[in-house]
XYZ file of C-alpha atoms in Angstrom:
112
model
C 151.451 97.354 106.369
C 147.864 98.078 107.684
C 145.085 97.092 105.125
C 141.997 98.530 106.860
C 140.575 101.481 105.404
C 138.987 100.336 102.591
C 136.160 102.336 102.072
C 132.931 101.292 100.046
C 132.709 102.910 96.379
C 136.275 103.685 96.430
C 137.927 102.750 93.266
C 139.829 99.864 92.966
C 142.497 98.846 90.722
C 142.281 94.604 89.441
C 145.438 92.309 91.110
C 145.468 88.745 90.511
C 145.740 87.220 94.265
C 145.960 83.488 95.621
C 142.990 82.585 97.060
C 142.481 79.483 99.480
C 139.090 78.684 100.066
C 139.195 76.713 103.326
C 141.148 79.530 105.466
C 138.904 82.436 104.232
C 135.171 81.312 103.934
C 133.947 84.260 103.474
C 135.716 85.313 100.544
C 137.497 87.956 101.840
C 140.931 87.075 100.972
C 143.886 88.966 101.765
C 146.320 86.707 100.750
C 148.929 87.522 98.269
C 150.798 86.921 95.317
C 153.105 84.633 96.758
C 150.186 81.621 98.310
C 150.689 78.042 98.446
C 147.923 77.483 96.025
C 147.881 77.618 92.574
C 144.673 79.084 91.585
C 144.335 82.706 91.621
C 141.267 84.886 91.410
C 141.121 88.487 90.090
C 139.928 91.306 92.896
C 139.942 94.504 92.679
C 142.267 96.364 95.395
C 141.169 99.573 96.782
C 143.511 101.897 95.634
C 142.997 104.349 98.703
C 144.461 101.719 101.008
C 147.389 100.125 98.582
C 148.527 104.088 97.662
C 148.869 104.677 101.523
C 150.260 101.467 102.522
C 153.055 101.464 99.267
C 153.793 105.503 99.993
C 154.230 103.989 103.911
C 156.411 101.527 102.743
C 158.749 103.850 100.520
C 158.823 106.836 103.156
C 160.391 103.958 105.802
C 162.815 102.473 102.918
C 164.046 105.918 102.519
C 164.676 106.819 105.801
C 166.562 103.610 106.552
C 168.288 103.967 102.448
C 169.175 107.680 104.068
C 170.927 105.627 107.409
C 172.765 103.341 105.290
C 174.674 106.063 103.033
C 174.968 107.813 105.851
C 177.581 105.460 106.720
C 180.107 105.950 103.977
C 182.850 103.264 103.523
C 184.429 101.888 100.776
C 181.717 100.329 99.441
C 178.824 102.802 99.593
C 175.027 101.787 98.402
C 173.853 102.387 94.816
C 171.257 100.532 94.013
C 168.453 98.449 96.214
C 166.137 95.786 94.655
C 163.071 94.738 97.062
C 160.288 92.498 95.728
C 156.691 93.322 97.484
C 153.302 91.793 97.044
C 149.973 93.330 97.379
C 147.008 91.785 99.159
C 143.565 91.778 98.129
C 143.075 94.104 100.923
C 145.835 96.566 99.549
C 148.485 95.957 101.690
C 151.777 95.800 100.616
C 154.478 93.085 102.013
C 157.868 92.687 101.575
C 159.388 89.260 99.982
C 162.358 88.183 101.597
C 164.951 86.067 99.837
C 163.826 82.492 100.643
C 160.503 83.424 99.281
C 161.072 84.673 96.175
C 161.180 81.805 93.661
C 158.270 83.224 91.663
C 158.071 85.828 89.061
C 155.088 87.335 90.150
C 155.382 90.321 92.403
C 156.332 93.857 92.092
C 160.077 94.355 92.040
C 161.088 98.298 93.863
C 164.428 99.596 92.581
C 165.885 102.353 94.275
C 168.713 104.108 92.589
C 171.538 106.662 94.389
């Protein structure tokens, strides 16, 4: 999901984030919850961007949760279970299964 936007002032709300040092110099990390590294850094996330990127997000899920039950069958869909992470930029990513070996994320449950 996009994570420009952010605009100065705006308020922000604090996400614990991986941050590697040698690929942002800067200190603008955008990495997320999910990083290769171990430390982690605090940041606050603009909460402008991450409330448009995660309402993004759900409005496509539901539209394609909409397709699915639209299908019918024997073994219709009740429930969906989708992990995401946010970046420190407020975007929002989705976690597929090979990735998700850590607890840390936010799990989305969507219920018929």
């Amino acid at each position: 999901m996009d994570t420009s936007g952010a605009v100065p002032g705006e308020p922000t709300l604090p996400f614990w984030v991986s941050y590697d040092e040698e690929s942002d110099p800067d200190g603008e990390d955008s990495m997320g919850l999910f990083g290769n590294r171990q430390e982690a850094v605090l940041r606050g996330v603009p909460l402008g961007v991450l409330r448009k990127n995660l309402a993004d997000a759900v409005d496509a899920l539901q539209d394609l949760f909409a397709e699915v039950a639209a299908r019918g069958g024997p073994l219709p869909l009740r429930e969906a279970q989708l992990s995401v992470q946010v970046t420190a930029a407020g975007g929002v990513q989705f976690v597929g299964s090979a990735q998700v070996q850590s607890s840390r994320g936010i799990v989305l449950v969507f219920r018929q």
